mmCIF file of C-alpha atoms and ligand atoms in Angstrom:
data_model
loop_
_atom_site.group_PDB
_atom_site.id
_atom_site.type_symbol
_atom_site.label_atom_id
_atom_site.label_comp_id
_atom_site.label_asym_id
_atom_site.label_seq_id
_atom_site.Cartn_x
_atom_site.Cartn_y
_atom_site.Cartn_z
ATOM 1 C CA UNK A 719 9.480 31.456 12.511
ATOM 2 C CA UNK A 720 8.140 31.650 16.396
ATOM 3 C CA UNK A 721 6.541 28.871 17.888
ATOM 4 C CA UNK A 722 3.243 29.972 19.523
ATOM 5 C CA UNK A 723 2.732 29.623 23.255
ATOM 6 C CA UNK A 724 0.921 26.369 23.892
ATOM 7 C CA UNK A 725 -2.214 27.801 25.301
ATOM 8 C CA UNK A 726 -2.705 29.546 21.974
ATOM 9 C CA UNK A 727 -3.588 25.993 20.414
ATOM 10 C CA UNK A 728 -7.390 26.195 19.881
ATOM 11 C CA UNK A 729 -8.184 22.287 20.182
ATOM 12 C CA UNK A 730 -11.717 22.845 19.301
ATOM 13 C CA UNK A 731 -10.896 24.627 16.045
ATOM 14 C CA UNK A 732 -7.412 23.581 14.594
ATOM 15 C CA UNK A 733 -6.328 20.485 13.275
ATOM 16 C CA UNK A 734 -3.595 18.762 15.557
ATOM 17 C CA UNK A 735 -1.932 15.810 16.966
ATOM 18 C CA UNK A 736 -2.128 14.641 20.378
ATOM 19 C CA UNK A 737 0.070 12.061 22.192
ATOM 20 C CA UNK A 738 -0.922 8.945 23.921
ATOM 21 C CA UNK A 739 1.374 8.486 26.535
ATOM 22 C CA UNK A 740 0.156 4.642 27.345
ATOM 23 C CA UNK A 741 1.062 3.600 23.894
ATOM 24 C CA UNK A 742 3.533 6.427 22.758
ATOM 25 C CA UNK A 743 1.935 7.340 19.523
ATOM 26 C CA UNK A 744 0.096 10.228 18.099
ATOM 27 C CA UNK A 745 -3.535 10.839 17.113
ATOM 28 C CA UNK A 746 -4.606 13.144 14.367
ATOM 29 C CA UNK A 747 -7.492 15.386 15.650
ATOM 30 C CA UNK A 748 -9.440 17.143 12.845
ATOM 31 C CA UNK A 749 -12.416 18.963 14.362
ATOM 32 C CA UNK A 750 -13.396 20.765 11.239
ATOM 33 C CA UNK A 751 -14.231 17.438 9.379
ATOM 34 C CA UNK A 752 -17.522 16.955 10.879
ATOM 35 C CA UNK A 753 -19.142 19.393 9.048
ATOM 36 C CA UNK A 754 -18.816 17.437 5.644
ATOM 37 C CA UNK A 755 -21.505 15.833 4.108
ATOM 38 C CA UNK A 756 -21.921 12.002 4.618
ATOM 39 C CA UNK A 757 -22.132 9.912 1.344
ATOM 40 C CA UNK A 758 -20.638 6.661 2.862
ATOM 41 C CA UNK A 759 -22.439 3.138 4.306
ATOM 42 C CA UNK A 760 -25.460 3.544 6.012
ATOM 43 C CA UNK A 761 -25.829 0.746 8.815
ATOM 44 C CA UNK A 762 -29.195 -0.799 9.185
ATOM 45 C CA UNK A 763 -30.610 0.386 12.611
ATOM 46 C CA UNK A 764 -30.046 -2.398 15.396
ATOM 47 C CA UNK A 765 -32.833 -4.763 15.682
ATOM 48 C CA UNK A 766 -35.383 -4.897 18.700
ATOM 49 C CA UNK A 767 -33.884 -6.482 21.736
ATOM 50 C CA UNK A 768 -33.955 -10.590 21.789
ATOM 51 C CA UNK A 769 -36.060 -12.877 23.669
ATOM 52 C CA UNK A 770 -34.754 -14.246 27.031
ATOM 53 C CA UNK A 771 -34.008 -17.465 25.493
ATOM 54 C CA UNK A 772 -33.279 -18.497 22.049
ATOM 55 C CA UNK A 773 -33.297 -22.365 21.349
ATOM 56 C CA UNK A 774 -30.626 -21.829 18.597
ATOM 57 C CA UNK A 775 -28.158 -19.826 20.892
ATOM 58 C CA UNK A 776 -24.806 -21.966 22.212
ATOM 59 C CA UNK A 777 -24.689 -19.892 24.826
ATOM 60 C CA UNK A 778 -28.430 -20.185 26.554
ATOM 61 C CA UNK A 779 -28.841 -22.642 29.393
ATOM 62 C CA UNK A 780 -29.676 -26.359 28.135
ATOM 63 C CA UNK A 781 -28.609 -25.904 24.720
ATOM 64 C CA UNK A 782 -26.012 -27.849 22.760
ATOM 65 C CA UNK A 783 -22.773 -26.286 21.803
ATOM 66 C CA UNK A 784 -20.818 -27.005 18.487
ATOM 67 C CA UNK A 785 -18.712 -30.018 19.155
ATOM 68 C CA UNK A 786 -21.493 -31.786 20.962
ATOM 69 C CA UNK A 787 -21.128 -30.531 24.592
ATOM 70 C CA UNK A 788 -24.478 -29.166 26.325
ATOM 71 C CA UNK A 789 -24.802 -26.080 28.742
ATOM 72 C CA UNK A 790 -25.904 -26.934 32.234
ATOM 73 C CA UNK A 791 -28.935 -25.397 33.425
ATOM 74 C CA UNK A 792 -27.056 -22.554 34.859
ATOM 75 C CA UNK A 793 -28.702 -19.815 36.972
ATOM 76 C CA UNK A 794 -26.053 -17.070 37.210
ATOM 77 C CA UNK A 795 -22.672 -17.122 35.305
ATOM 78 C CA UNK A 796 -21.053 -19.826 33.266
ATOM 79 C CA UNK A 797 -17.390 -20.545 32.181
ATOM 80 C CA UNK A 798 -16.175 -23.221 29.845
ATOM 81 C CA UNK A 799 -13.149 -23.712 27.281
ATOM 82 C CA UNK A 800 -14.026 -22.267 24.007
ATOM 83 C CA UNK A 801 -14.917 -24.926 21.411
ATOM 84 C CA UNK A 802 -12.793 -23.099 18.541
ATOM 85 C CA UNK A 803 -9.935 -21.751 20.740
ATOM 86 C CA UNK A 804 -7.623 -19.305 19.070
ATOM 87 C CA UNK A 805 -4.597 -20.900 21.499
ATOM 88 C CA UNK A 806 -3.965 -24.117 22.733
ATOM 89 C CA UNK A 807 -2.295 -24.782 26.306
ATOM 90 C CA UNK A 808 -0.207 -27.866 24.923
ATOM 91 C CA UNK A 809 0.995 -26.254 21.601
ATOM 92 C CA UNK A 810 4.323 -28.141 20.246
ATOM 93 C CA UNK A 811 7.370 -25.704 20.991
ATOM 94 C CA UNK A 812 9.200 -24.485 18.018
ATOM 95 C CA UNK A 813 10.485 -21.528 16.460
ATOM 96 C CA UNK A 814 12.031 -20.366 13.107
ATOM 97 C CA UNK A 815 14.111 -17.516 12.473
ATOM 98 C CA UNK A 816 16.022 -16.591 9.097
ATOM 99 C CA UNK A 817 18.251 -13.517 9.279
ATOM 100 C CA UNK A 818 15.654 -12.022 11.679
ATOM 101 C CA UNK A 819 13.360 -11.278 8.937
ATOM 102 C CA UNK A 820 11.285 -14.451 8.882
ATOM 103 C CA UNK A 821 10.731 -15.007 12.595
ATOM 104 C CA UNK A 822 7.909 -17.074 14.038
ATOM 105 C CA UNK A 823 7.617 -19.249 17.498
ATOM 106 C CA UNK A 824 5.280 -21.351 18.875
ATOM 107 C CA UNK A 825 2.652 -19.633 21.463
ATOM 108 C CA UNK A 826 0.898 -21.411 24.706
ATOM 109 C CA UNK A 827 -2.280 -19.995 25.714
ATOM 110 C CA UNK A 828 -5.947 -20.852 26.212
ATOM 111 C CA UNK A 829 -9.434 -19.258 25.740
ATOM 112 C CA UNK A 830 -12.367 -19.447 27.818
ATOM 113 C CA UNK A 831 -15.825 -18.012 27.238
ATOM 114 C CA UNK A 832 -17.953 -16.548 30.147
ATOM 115 C CA UNK A 833 -21.480 -16.050 29.896
ATOM 116 C CA UNK A 834 -22.879 -12.983 31.832
ATOM 117 C CA UNK A 835 -26.220 -14.617 32.687
ATOM 118 C CA UNK A 836 -28.606 -17.395 31.585
ATOM 119 C CA UNK A 837 -30.831 -14.469 29.907
ATOM 120 C CA UNK A 838 -30.056 -14.097 26.102
ATOM 121 C CA UNK A 839 -31.099 -10.669 26.355
ATOM 122 C CA UNK A 840 -29.367 -9.343 29.450
ATOM 123 C CA UNK A 841 -26.794 -6.639 28.373
ATOM 124 C CA UNK A 842 -24.723 -5.057 30.892
ATOM 125 C CA UNK A 843 -26.778 -1.814 31.083
ATOM 126 C CA UNK A 844 -30.112 -3.844 31.831
ATOM 127 C CA UNK A 845 -28.447 -5.790 34.546
ATOM 128 C CA UNK A 846 -28.923 -5.572 38.398
ATOM 129 C CA UNK A 847 -26.364 -5.185 41.206
ATOM 130 C CA UNK A 848 -26.761 -8.546 42.069
ATOM 131 C CA UNK A 849 -26.313 -9.786 38.650
ATOM 132 C CA UNK A 850 -23.295 -7.475 37.806
ATOM 133 C CA UNK A 851 -21.652 -8.659 41.056
ATOM 134 C CA UNK A 852 -21.788 -12.211 39.658
ATOM 135 C CA UNK A 853 -20.033 -11.207 36.354
ATOM 136 C CA UNK A 854 -17.347 -8.967 38.433
ATOM 137 C CA UNK A 855 -16.425 -12.188 40.481
ATOM 138 C CA UNK A 856 -16.579 -14.604 37.707
ATOM 139 C CA UNK A 857 -13.937 -12.359 36.262
ATOM 140 C CA UNK A 858 -11.862 -11.981 39.429
ATOM 141 C CA UNK A 859 -11.904 -15.619 40.242
ATOM 142 C CA UNK A 860 -11.117 -16.464 36.756
ATOM 143 C CA UNK A 861 -8.126 -13.911 36.906
ATOM 144 C CA UNK A 862 -6.880 -15.678 40.312
ATOM 145 C CA UNK A 863 -7.166 -19.184 38.837
ATOM 146 C CA UNK A 864 -5.466 -18.637 35.831
ATOM 147 C CA UNK A 865 -2.751 -16.689 36.890
ATOM 148 C CA UNK A 866 -1.777 -19.817 39.083
ATOM 149 C CA UNK A 867 -0.645 -21.698 35.881
ATOM 150 C CA UNK A 868 2.979 -21.633 35.658
ATOM 151 C CA UNK A 869 3.206 -20.722 32.189
ATOM 152 C CA UNK A 870 0.703 -17.847 31.983
ATOM 153 C CA UNK A 871 1.777 -14.170 31.549
ATOM 154 C CA UNK A 872 -1.094 -12.412 30.680
ATOM 155 C CA UNK A 873 -4.817 -12.535 31.240
ATOM 156 C CA UNK A 874 -7.210 -10.885 28.624
ATOM 157 C CA UNK A 875 -10.860 -10.349 29.730
ATOM 158 C CA UNK A 876 -12.761 -8.537 27.127
ATOM 159 C CA UNK A 877 -16.180 -8.706 25.625
ATOM 160 C CA UNK A 878 -17.250 -7.819 21.782
ATOM 161 C CA UNK A 879 -21.072 -6.406 21.769
ATOM 162 C CA UNK A 880 -22.769 -6.166 18.418
ATOM 163 C CA UNK A 881 -22.283 -7.513 15.090
ATOM 164 C CA UNK A 882 -20.287 -4.382 13.996
ATOM 165 C CA UNK A 883 -17.604 -5.276 16.319
ATOM 166 C CA UNK A 884 -17.431 -8.831 15.207
ATOM 167 C CA UNK A 885 -19.867 -10.524 18.005
ATOM 168 C CA UNK A 886 -20.848 -13.706 16.667
ATOM 169 C CA UNK A 887 -23.538 -14.117 19.336
ATOM 170 C CA UNK A 888 -25.731 -11.537 21.027
ATOM 171 C CA UNK A 889 -26.119 -13.336 24.275
ATOM 172 C CA UNK A 890 -24.207 -11.321 26.462
ATOM 173 C CA UNK A 891 -20.580 -12.960 27.134
ATOM 174 C CA UNK A 892 -16.850 -12.441 27.282
ATOM 175 C CA UNK A 893 -13.870 -14.050 26.222
ATOM 176 C CA UNK A 894 -10.931 -14.931 28.598
ATOM 177 C CA UNK A 895 -7.618 -15.563 26.843
ATOM 178 C CA UNK A 896 -4.365 -16.446 28.516
ATOM 179 C CA UNK A 897 -0.869 -16.200 27.014
ATOM 180 C CA UNK A 898 2.406 -17.470 27.626
ATOM 181 C CA UNK A 899 3.962 -14.028 26.494
ATOM 182 C CA UNK A 900 2.723 -10.339 26.750
ATOM 183 C CA UNK A 901 0.568 -8.969 23.640
ATOM 184 C CA UNK A 902 1.755 -6.100 21.877
ATOM 185 C CA UNK A 903 -0.498 -3.724 23.534
ATOM 186 C CA UNK A 904 0.081 -4.507 27.359
ATOM 187 C CA UNK A 905 3.915 -4.679 26.490
ATOM 188 C CA UNK A 906 3.783 -1.029 25.091
ATOM 189 C CA UNK A 907 1.838 0.074 28.426
ATOM 190 C CA UNK A 908 3.938 -1.829 30.562
ATOM 191 C CA UNK A 909 6.938 -0.118 28.931
ATOM 192 C CA UNK A 910 5.424 3.438 29.416
ATOM 193 C CA UNK A 911 4.403 2.475 33.188
ATOM 194 C CA UNK A 912 7.891 1.491 34.161
ATOM 195 C CA UNK A 913 9.575 4.335 32.450
ATOM 196 C CA UNK A 914 7.122 6.923 33.940
ATOM 197 C CA UNK A 915 7.835 5.436 37.457
ATOM 198 C CA UNK A 916 11.414 5.410 36.918
ATOM 199 C CA UNK A 917 11.337 8.960 35.883
ATOM 200 C CA UNK A 918 8.874 10.788 38.017
ATOM 201 C CA UNK A 919 8.644 8.271 41.029
ATOM 202 C CA UNK A 920 4.681 8.233 40.679
ATOM 203 C CA UNK A 921 2.219 6.331 38.540
ATOM 204 C CA UNK A 922 1.108 7.434 34.723
ATOM 205 C CA UNK A 923 -2.512 6.935 35.263
ATOM 206 C CA UNK A 924 -2.890 7.959 38.888
ATOM 207 C CA UNK A 925 -1.124 11.549 37.735
ATOM 208 C CA UNK A 926 -3.131 11.526 34.580
ATOM 209 C CA UNK A 927 -6.330 10.908 36.546
ATOM 210 C CA UNK A 928 -5.675 13.727 38.935
ATOM 211 C CA UNK A 929 -5.419 15.971 35.859
ATOM 212 C CA UNK A 930 -8.633 15.054 34.695
ATOM 213 C CA UNK A 931 -10.541 15.503 37.594
ATOM 214 C CA UNK A 932 -8.986 19.060 37.955
ATOM 215 C CA UNK A 933 -9.984 20.192 34.344
ATOM 216 C CA UNK A 934 -13.263 18.471 34.487
ATOM 217 C CA UNK A 935 -13.263 18.625 30.540
ATOM 218 C CA UNK A 936 -13.292 14.909 29.680
ATOM 219 C CA UNK A 937 -15.085 13.291 32.721
ATOM 220 C CA UNK A 938 -18.006 11.188 31.966
ATOM 221 C CA UNK A 939 -18.942 9.804 35.088
ATOM 222 C CA UNK A 940 -17.557 8.583 38.483
ATOM 223 C CA UNK A 941 -18.496 7.167 41.728
ATOM 224 C CA UNK A 942 -16.095 6.515 44.968
ATOM 225 C CA UNK A 943 -13.674 3.957 43.443
ATOM 226 C CA UNK A 944 -13.820 4.658 39.695
ATOM 227 C CA UNK A 945 -13.880 7.340 37.019
ATOM 228 C CA UNK A 946 -14.853 7.139 33.471
ATOM 229 C CA UNK A 947 -12.992 9.624 31.092
ATOM 230 C CA UNK A 948 -12.798 9.764 27.319
ATOM 231 C CA UNK A 949 -8.910 9.875 27.056
ATOM 232 C CA UNK A 950 -7.398 13.259 25.801
ATOM 233 C CA UNK A 951 -5.676 10.986 23.204
ATOM 234 C CA UNK A 952 -8.890 8.891 22.338
ATOM 235 C CA UNK A 953 -9.271 7.299 18.609
ATOM 236 C CA UNK A 954 -12.322 6.130 18.186
ATOM 237 C CA UNK A 955 -15.389 8.398 18.521
ATOM 238 C CA UNK A 956 -16.742 7.655 21.874
ATOM 239 C CA UNK A 957 -13.705 5.766 23.169
ATOM 240 C CA UNK A 958 -13.464 5.650 27.312
ATOM 241 C CA UNK A 959 -11.058 4.623 29.763
ATOM 242 C CA UNK A 960 -12.248 3.229 33.174
ATOM 243 C CA UNK A 961 -9.760 4.283 35.792
ATOM 244 C CA UNK A 962 -9.564 3.199 39.505
ATOM 245 C CA UNK A 963 -9.102 6.029 41.640
ATOM 246 C CA UNK A 964 -6.771 4.295 44.238
ATOM 247 C CA UNK A 965 -3.571 2.909 42.579
ATOM 248 C CA UNK A 966 -3.906 -1.028 42.379
ATOM 249 C CA UNK A 967 -2.788 -3.481 39.651
ATOM 250 C CA UNK A 968 -5.671 -5.981 39.098
ATOM 251 C CA UNK A 969 -9.079 -6.929 40.188
ATOM 252 C CA UNK A 970 -8.122 -9.277 42.759
ATOM 253 C CA UNK A 971 -6.607 -6.066 44.568
ATOM 254 C CA UNK A 972 -10.193 -4.751 44.672
ATOM 255 C CA UNK A 973 -12.244 -4.977 48.037
ATOM 256 C CA UNK A 974 -15.694 -6.513 47.895
ATOM 257 C CA UNK A 975 -17.059 -3.045 48.080
ATOM 258 C CA UNK A 976 -14.915 -2.076 45.118
ATOM 259 C CA UNK A 977 -15.893 -4.707 42.923
ATOM 260 C CA UNK A 978 -19.417 -3.876 43.686
ATOM 261 C CA UNK A 979 -18.582 -0.271 42.439
ATOM 262 C CA UNK A 980 -16.859 -1.662 39.158
ATOM 263 C CA UNK A 981 -20.037 -3.165 38.191
ATOM 264 C CA UNK A 982 -21.738 0.144 38.974
ATOM 265 C CA UNK A 983 -19.746 1.949 36.577
ATOM 266 C CA UNK A 984 -19.753 -0.397 33.867
ATOM 267 C CA UNK A 985 -23.607 -0.269 34.152
ATOM 268 C CA UNK A 986 -23.891 3.572 34.260
ATOM 269 C CA UNK A 987 -21.133 3.774 31.341
ATOM 270 C CA UNK A 988 -22.986 1.211 29.048
ATOM 271 C CA UNK A 989 -26.328 2.718 29.819
ATOM 272 C CA UNK A 990 -25.026 5.999 28.333
ATOM 273 C CA UNK A 991 -23.514 4.614 25.525
ATOM 274 C CA UNK A 992 -27.022 3.129 24.882
ATOM 275 C CA UNK A 993 -28.779 6.613 25.176
ATOM 276 C CA UNK A 994 -26.471 8.613 22.781
ATOM 277 C CA UNK A 995 -28.114 6.949 19.600
ATOM 278 C CA UNK A 996 -30.938 4.926 21.442
ATOM 279 C CA UNK A 997 -29.436 1.683 19.987
ATOM 280 C CA UNK A 998 -27.625 -1.193 21.833
ATOM 281 C CA UNK A 999 -24.357 0.360 21.380
ATOM 282 C CA UNK A 1000 -21.562 -1.780 19.772
ATOM 283 C CA UNK A 1001 -18.287 -1.907 21.762
ATOM 284 C CA UNK A 1002 -15.260 -3.933 22.381
ATOM 285 C CA UNK A 1003 -14.244 -3.504 25.908
ATOM 286 C CA UNK A 1004 -11.476 -5.219 27.985
ATOM 287 C CA UNK A 1005 -9.194 -4.790 31.084
ATOM 288 C CA UNK A 1006 -5.806 -4.312 31.455
ATOM 289 C CA UNK A 1007 -4.228 -6.129 34.420
ATOM 290 C CA UNK A 1008 -0.700 -6.561 35.493
ATOM 291 C CA UNK A 1009 1.057 -9.064 33.947
ATOM 292 C CA UNK A 1010 0.680 -12.443 35.518
ATOM 293 C CA UNK A 1011 4.636 -13.271 35.909
ATOM 294 C CA UNK A 1012 4.776 -13.664 39.566
ATOM 295 C CA UNK A 1013 6.175 -9.926 40.163
ATOM 296 C CA UNK A 1014 3.993 -7.594 42.060
ATOM 297 C CA UNK A 1015 3.955 -5.049 39.430
ATOM 298 C CA UNK A 1016 3.931 -1.799 41.462
ATOM 299 C CA UNK A 1017 4.279 0.381 38.493
ATOM 300 C CA UNK A 1018 0.743 -0.966 36.779
ATOM 301 C CA UNK A 1019 -2.563 0.761 37.049
ATOM 302 C CA UNK A 1020 -5.587 -1.344 36.661
ATOM 303 C CA UNK A 1021 -7.988 0.159 33.948
ATOM 304 C CA UNK A 1022 -10.553 -0.889 31.212
ATOM 305 C CA UNK A 1023 -10.728 0.411 27.858
ATOM 306 C CA UNK A 1024 -13.993 0.755 25.773
ATOM 307 C CA UNK A 1025 -13.811 1.232 22.029
ATOM 308 C CA UNK A 1026 -16.679 1.887 20.204
ATOM 309 C CA UNK A 1027 -17.358 2.546 16.316
ATOM 310 C CA UNK A 1028 -20.478 4.598 15.928
ATOM 311 C CA UNK A 1029 -19.860 8.082 15.137
ATOM 312 C CA UNK A 1030 -22.903 10.369 14.418
ATOM 313 C CA UNK A 1031 -25.933 7.903 14.761
ATOM 314 C CA UNK A 1032 -26.913 4.164 15.149
ATOM 315 C CA UNK A 1033 -26.267 3.854 11.673
ATOM 316 C CA UNK A 1034 -22.886 5.890 10.746
ATOM 317 C CA UNK A 1035 -19.730 4.179 11.999
ATOM 318 C CA UNK A 1036 -16.372 5.263 11.937
ATOM 319 C CA UNK A 1037 -13.907 3.180 9.729
ATOM 320 C CA UNK A 1038 -10.107 2.822 10.336
ATOM 321 C CA UNK A 1039 -9.094 2.795 6.762
ATOM 322 C CA UNK A 1040 -6.558 4.933 4.385
ATOM 323 C CA UNK A 1041 -5.097 7.591 6.389
ATOM 324 C CA UNK A 1042 -5.216 5.435 9.623
ATOM 325 C CA UNK A 1043 -3.980 2.270 7.754
ATOM 326 C CA UNK A 1044 -1.130 4.173 6.136
ATOM 327 C CA UNK A 1045 -0.413 7.072 8.663
ATOM 328 C CA UNK A 1046 -1.645 7.338 11.996
ATOM 329 C CA UNK A 1047 -5.137 7.177 13.764
ATOM 330 C CA UNK A 1048 -7.266 10.188 12.988
ATOM 331 C CA UNK A 1049 -10.792 11.621 14.108
ATOM 332 C CA UNK A 1050 -13.109 14.129 13.702
ATOM 333 C CA UNK A 1051 -15.362 15.236 16.877
ATOM 334 C CA UNK A 1052 -12.984 16.030 19.500
ATOM 335 C CA UNK A 1053 -12.589 14.166 22.692
ATOM 336 C CA UNK A 1054 -14.005 17.093 24.563
ATOM 337 C CA UNK A 1055 -17.123 16.673 22.325
ATOM 338 C CA UNK A 1056 -17.520 13.134 22.814
ATOM 339 C CA UNK A 1057 -17.374 13.498 26.694
ATOM 340 C CA UNK A 1058 -19.754 16.126 26.793
ATOM 341 C CA UNK A 1059 -22.206 13.917 24.952
ATOM 342 C CA UNK A 1060 -21.747 10.996 27.183
ATOM 343 C CA UNK A 1061 -21.786 12.979 30.095
ATOM 344 C CA UNK A 1062 -25.003 14.479 29.236
ATOM 345 C CA UNK A 1063 -26.617 11.330 28.434
ATOM 346 C CA UNK A 1064 -28.993 9.564 30.968
ATOM 347 C CA UNK A 1065 -28.248 6.828 33.431
ATOM 348 C CA UNK A 1066 -31.781 5.521 32.637
ATOM 349 C CA UNK A 1067 -31.799 3.251 29.337
ATOM 350 C CA UNK A 1068 -34.143 4.642 26.924
ATOM 351 C CA UNK A 1069 -37.384 2.647 26.656
ATOM 352 C CA UNK A 1070 -37.223 -0.737 25.040
ATOM 353 C CA UNK A 1071 -38.887 -1.639 21.712
ATOM 354 C CA UNK A 1072 -40.369 -5.006 22.038
ATOM 355 C CA UNK A 1073 -39.580 -7.616 19.412
ATOM 356 C CA UNK A 1074 -42.947 -8.586 17.443
HETATM 357 ZN ZN1 LIG B 958 -28.633 -17.384 24.368
HETATM 358 ZN ZN1 LIG B 959 -1.723 4.534 39.586
HETATM 359 ZN ZN1 LIG B 960 -4.516 -0.317 28.681
#
């Protein structure tokens, strides 16, 4: 049987699989399945936006947190150690290994919480440039401070928004976890960046971004410093990748203007998300910055991922079950169709419902 030329693969009409060069895995794309009737779970619509202050919120200014600490009357951002950390900086060292089948070792780390603003309701798409600048500066300062700690190898800054993504509190905030070892996903990306650089003498994501800027099929929005794309290999329905146009490895490499433009692109991206289904769009987002092991990591390209579960409305979400758990990730709407929806969405947020 002869193999048809690559250009004959009809990506919008034929089931196919796509390769993710960062993680070196395949995603199955099934464009025909979006027509099937939906009989699954229907989520409740998002509630109206919250008030500016919630006396029961452990992140609002002046309120008491679990464990008894009280938040200061902060006016911009606030960072504190998580009262229920998943990692400890002084975990007792130890390891077990039984014939390489039962293997464990202690892990050192710490967990901080960063509030974006004193306001309980001020999500990223609603923030002013000045407010966003404070958030980006907080992230940068945390990265610079934490990477000075001798044992720190990886700093993961991430935001979970919305109950669907497991956010326990609507007050806009991020988490900052540090590890003494490189976690799975950054370790796989590091390996891909290194191998690509050794092979091609260039950068995997610089080269990928050039392709996307030429093809223009999956670009959502851009400014002078950043471009947002639905990656060719996206798994989640409206997954995006935020790429710096200049090759750099961490937020601390950005100039003052570039940090300003990072805030700008995050606000515009999240506003588009909110507008797709006129809801406060749930997501997990996070930055992938170079390992903090004292090396320059010229192969690493600074970027951020947005993973969002909503599929066809504010009430229909994608589940990672069945084939995804047993075979490989799978998606129905194509990344190109998702990019078109996001690119067509307004950068002015839809009118607010007011809470009664
Ligand atoms: Zn709050
Ligand atoms: Zn690069
Ligand atoms: Zn990444």
